[in-house]
Amino acid sequence: MIHVHTYEKWWIGLSLAMLVVFAIAVGVAGFVLGFQVPEPAGRVDPNTVAKTGPFANPGLRQLAPGKYEAYIRAQASPWKFVPDKLELPAGATVTFYVTSVDVQHGFRIDGTNANVMVLPGQIAKTTTTFTKTGTYYYICSEYCGVGHQNMFGTIVVK
Ligand code: CUA
């Protein structure tokens, strides 16, 4: 029988207890509190998304006073967002739906909490309220090729 020092037994016990505590914490977070890995808001065919459906006619739509949705396509070659300019009244709440027609892009609006990964075949969704007037830039936040630095758009809030 191997002799295990008393302190070592305590540390082994503590390590096992921590594993159990962490496993319970992960289980509670996932199954009781509902923390899940983000899922795409929808799926699309990147080969046809520019020709059919809401991304064929991207841009801003008003749903109700102060409430909008915006459909934006991200693309490489040439690298750009379609559209690359939006105008909004102050206080507008906008739900953005963004997809890619080719490679992985990002969509981040400076000065807001909007920051999503944009993957071909998936629709990324994020909602932001623009309380202050001014110009906001949305930029591609994932390296997507030699024209990556050209991928940006502006939101003018009046
Ligand atoms: Cu698109 Cu970087």
mmCIF file of C-alpha atoms and ligand atoms in Angstrom:
data_model
loop_
_atom_site.group_PDB
_atom_site.id
_atom_site.type_symbol
_atom_site.label_atom_id
_atom_site.label_comp_id
_atom_site.label_asym_id
_atom_site.label_seq_id
_atom_site.Cartn_x
_atom_site.Cartn_y
_atom_site.Cartn_z
ATOM 1 C CA MET A 1 0.000 0.000 0.000
ATOM 2 C CA ILE A 2 1.374 3.389 -1.009
ATOM 3 C CA HIS A 3 1.593 5.862 1.787
ATOM 4 C CA VAL A 4 -0.217 9.100 0.921
ATOM 5 C CA HIS A 5 0.536 12.047 3.137
ATOM 6 C CA THR A 6 -2.447 13.522 4.969
ATOM 7 C CA TYR A 7 -2.136 16.934 3.243
ATOM 8 C CA GLU A 8 -1.917 15.213 -0.134
ATOM 9 C CA LYS A 9 -5.146 13.343 0.646
ATOM 10 C CA TRP A 10 -6.810 16.693 1.430
ATOM 11 C CA TRP A 11 -5.649 18.170 -1.889
ATOM 12 C CA ILE A 12 -6.822 15.102 -3.821
ATOM 13 C CA GLY A 13 -10.178 15.348 -2.059
ATOM 14 C CA LEU A 14 -10.425 19.078 -2.722
ATOM 15 C CA SER A 15 -9.568 18.565 -6.436
ATOM 16 C CA LEU A 16 -12.265 15.904 -6.809
ATOM 17 C CA ALA A 17 -14.785 18.061 -4.940
ATOM 18 C CA MET A 18 -14.018 21.010 -7.273
ATOM 19 C CA LEU A 19 -14.590 18.819 -10.348
ATOM 20 C CA VAL A 20 -17.990 17.844 -8.957
ATOM 21 C CA VAL A 21 -18.831 21.486 -8.143
ATOM 22 C CA PHE A 22 -17.825 22.617 -11.663
ATOM 23 C CA ALA A 23 -19.806 19.815 -13.303
ATOM 24 C CA ILE A 24 -22.882 20.809 -11.267
ATOM 25 C CA ALA A 25 -22.332 24.508 -12.125
ATOM 26 C CA VAL A 26 -22.124 23.734 -15.868
ATOM 27 C CA GLY A 27 -25.224 21.541 -15.642
ATOM 28 C CA VAL A 28 -27.224 24.178 -13.766
ATOM 29 C CA ALA A 29 -26.100 26.961 -16.159
ATOM 30 C CA GLY A 30 -26.976 24.931 -19.250
ATOM 31 C CA PHE A 31 -30.134 23.096 -18.242
ATOM 32 C CA VAL A 32 -31.667 25.190 -15.435
ATOM 33 C CA LEU A 33 -30.635 28.766 -16.308
ATOM 34 C CA GLY A 34 -30.656 28.161 -20.059
ATOM 35 C CA PHE A 35 -27.164 29.401 -20.963
ATOM 36 C CA GLN A 36 -26.476 28.014 -24.429
ATOM 37 C CA VAL A 37 -23.978 28.524 -27.211
ATOM 38 C CA PRO A 38 -25.392 31.223 -29.546
ATOM 39 C CA GLU A 39 -27.298 29.774 -32.465
ATOM 40 C CA PRO A 40 -27.759 31.444 -35.841
ATOM 41 C CA ALA A 41 -31.040 33.359 -36.194
ATOM 42 C CA GLY A 42 -31.622 31.387 -39.366
ATOM 43 C CA ARG A 43 -29.979 29.581 -42.229
ATOM 44 C CA VAL A 44 -29.722 30.644 -45.841
ATOM 45 C CA ASP A 45 -28.097 29.371 -49.012
ATOM 46 C CA PRO A 46 -25.088 31.675 -49.596
ATOM 47 C CA ASN A 47 -25.303 30.953 -53.351
ATOM 48 C CA THR A 48 -28.819 32.356 -53.700
ATOM 49 C CA VAL A 49 -29.121 34.710 -50.722
ATOM 50 C CA ALA A 50 -28.331 37.769 -52.876
ATOM 51 C CA LYS A 51 -31.063 36.853 -55.381
ATOM 52 C CA THR A 52 -34.017 35.749 -53.246
ATOM 53 C CA GLY A 53 -35.447 36.561 -49.830
ATOM 54 C CA PRO A 54 -34.922 39.642 -47.658
ATOM 55 C CA PHE A 55 -31.177 39.807 -48.347
ATOM 56 C CA ALA A 56 -31.878 40.290 -52.079
ATOM 57 C CA ASN A 57 -33.237 43.724 -51.217
ATOM 58 C CA PRO A 58 -31.127 44.636 -48.189
ATOM 59 C CA GLY A 59 -31.470 47.793 -46.143
ATOM 60 C CA LEU A 60 -33.580 49.350 -43.466
ATOM 61 C CA ARG A 61 -37.272 48.680 -42.906
ATOM 62 C CA GLN A 62 -39.435 50.423 -40.339
ATOM 63 C CA LEU A 63 -41.581 48.055 -38.287
ATOM 64 C CA ALA A 64 -43.190 50.592 -35.948
ATOM 65 C CA PRO A 65 -42.379 54.133 -34.765
ATOM 66 C CA GLY A 66 -38.767 53.956 -33.530
ATOM 67 C CA LYS A 67 -38.450 50.258 -34.373
ATOM 68 C CA TYR A 68 -36.508 49.049 -37.379
ATOM 69 C CA GLU A 69 -34.902 46.013 -38.879
ATOM 70 C CA ALA A 70 -31.904 46.094 -41.189
ATOM 71 C CA TYR A 71 -30.766 43.390 -43.582
ATOM 72 C CA ILE A 72 -27.098 43.587 -44.487
ATOM 73 C CA ARG A 73 -24.983 41.414 -46.776
ATOM 74 C CA ALA A 74 -21.262 41.046 -46.235
ATOM 75 C CA GLN A 75 -19.071 40.089 -49.162
ATOM 76 C CA ALA A 76 -15.481 39.774 -50.300
ATOM 77 C CA SER A 77 -14.295 40.600 -53.858
ATOM 78 C CA PRO A 78 -15.047 43.421 -53.763
ATOM 79 C CA TRP A 79 -14.997 43.715 -49.994
ATOM 80 C CA LYS A 80 -18.025 45.599 -48.770
ATOM 81 C CA PHE A 81 -21.268 45.638 -46.836
ATOM 82 C CA VAL A 82 -24.489 46.034 -48.814
ATOM 83 C CA PRO A 83 -25.791 48.588 -47.973
ATOM 84 C CA ASP A 84 -22.921 50.621 -46.522
ATOM 85 C CA LYS A 85 -24.995 53.574 -45.334
ATOM 86 C CA LEU A 86 -28.026 53.805 -43.039
ATOM 87 C CA GLU A 87 -29.878 56.802 -41.655
ATOM 88 C CA LEU A 88 -31.858 56.649 -38.440
ATOM 89 C CA PRO A 89 -33.678 58.975 -36.069
ATOM 90 C CA ALA A 90 -32.274 59.251 -32.538
ATOM 91 C CA GLY A 91 -33.717 56.673 -30.169
ATOM 92 C CA ALA A 92 -34.258 54.094 -32.912
ATOM 93 C CA THR A 93 -34.000 50.436 -31.965
ATOM 94 C CA VAL A 94 -32.676 48.356 -34.821
ATOM 95 C CA THR A 95 -32.451 44.601 -35.183
ATOM 96 C CA PHE A 96 -29.687 43.774 -37.628
ATOM 97 C CA TYR A 97 -29.730 40.603 -39.699
ATOM 98 C CA VAL A 98 -26.369 40.018 -41.339
ATOM 99 C CA THR A 99 -25.176 37.225 -43.579
ATOM 100 C CA SER A 100 -22.207 36.545 -45.804
ATOM 101 C CA VAL A 101 -22.313 35.504 -49.453
ATOM 102 C CA ASP A 102 -18.821 34.052 -49.400
ATOM 103 C CA VAL A 103 -16.338 33.876 -46.520
ATOM 104 C CA GLN A 104 -16.350 34.537 -42.784
ATOM 105 C CA HIS A 105 -16.804 38.200 -41.871
ATOM 106 C CA GLY A 106 -17.592 40.129 -38.721
ATOM 107 C CA PHE A 107 -20.087 42.884 -37.966
ATOM 108 C CA ARG A 108 -19.292 45.323 -35.215
ATOM 109 C CA ILE A 109 -20.830 48.743 -34.610
ATOM 110 C CA ASP A 110 -18.379 51.022 -32.845
ATOM 111 C CA GLY A 111 -19.708 52.605 -29.679
ATOM 112 C CA THR A 112 -22.431 49.964 -29.215
ATOM 113 C CA ASN A 113 -22.698 46.416 -27.932
ATOM 114 C CA ALA A 114 -23.329 45.039 -31.450
ATOM 115 C CA ASN A 115 -20.606 42.567 -32.392
ATOM 116 C CA VAL A 116 -21.379 39.334 -34.215
ATOM 117 C CA MET A 117 -19.573 36.826 -36.388
ATOM 118 C CA VAL A 118 -20.977 36.644 -39.923
ATOM 119 C CA LEU A 119 -20.792 33.234 -41.550
ATOM 120 C CA PRO A 120 -21.932 32.129 -45.005
ATOM 121 C CA GLY A 121 -25.115 30.087 -44.709
ATOM 122 C CA GLN A 122 -26.112 31.611 -41.395
ATOM 123 C CA ILE A 123 -27.976 34.723 -40.315
ATOM 124 C CA ALA A 124 -26.413 36.666 -37.457
ATOM 125 C CA LYS A 125 -28.817 38.798 -35.413
ATOM 126 C CA THR A 126 -28.137 41.631 -33.005
ATOM 127 C CA THR A 127 -30.288 44.466 -31.648
ATOM 128 C CA THR A 128 -29.076 47.944 -30.715
ATOM 129 C CA THR A 129 -30.711 51.195 -29.649
ATOM 130 C CA PHE A 130 -29.109 54.411 -30.914
ATOM 131 C CA THR A 131 -29.802 56.916 -28.168
ATOM 132 C CA LYS A 132 -27.214 59.525 -29.200
ATOM 133 C CA THR A 133 -27.042 61.415 -32.479
ATOM 134 C CA GLY A 134 -23.915 61.223 -34.553
ATOM 135 C CA THR A 135 -22.135 58.915 -36.947
ATOM 136 C CA TYR A 136 -21.546 55.285 -36.089
ATOM 137 C CA TYR A 137 -19.303 53.011 -38.110
ATOM 138 C CA TYR A 138 -19.941 49.351 -38.677
ATOM 139 C CA ILE A 139 -16.831 47.449 -39.519
ATOM 140 C CA CYS A 140 -15.807 43.943 -40.446
ATOM 141 C CA SER A 141 -14.159 42.543 -37.337
ATOM 142 C CA GLU A 142 -12.894 39.247 -38.787
ATOM 143 C CA TYR A 143 -9.990 39.123 -41.206
ATOM 144 C CA CYS A 144 -11.536 38.118 -44.549
ATOM 145 C CA GLY A 145 -8.897 38.788 -47.181
ATOM 146 C CA VAL A 146 -6.774 41.532 -48.733
ATOM 147 C CA GLY A 147 -9.668 44.010 -48.844
ATOM 148 C CA HIS A 148 -10.720 43.443 -45.236
ATOM 149 C CA GLN A 149 -9.787 46.990 -44.193
ATOM 150 C CA ASN A 150 -12.206 48.401 -46.807
ATOM 151 C CA MET A 151 -15.235 46.748 -45.211
ATOM 152 C CA PHE A 152 -17.139 49.358 -43.291
ATOM 153 C CA GLY A 153 -20.371 51.278 -43.379
ATOM 154 C CA THR A 154 -21.828 54.313 -41.663
ATOM 155 C CA ILE A 155 -24.971 54.862 -39.640
ATOM 156 C CA VAL A 156 -26.007 58.476 -39.343
ATOM 157 C CA VAL A 157 -28.289 59.094 -36.374
ATOM 158 C CA LYS A 158 -30.126 62.440 -36.551
HETATM 159 CU CU1 CUA B 1 -15.010 41.131 -44.120
HETATM 160 CU CU2 CUA B 1 -13.050 41.396 -42.814
#
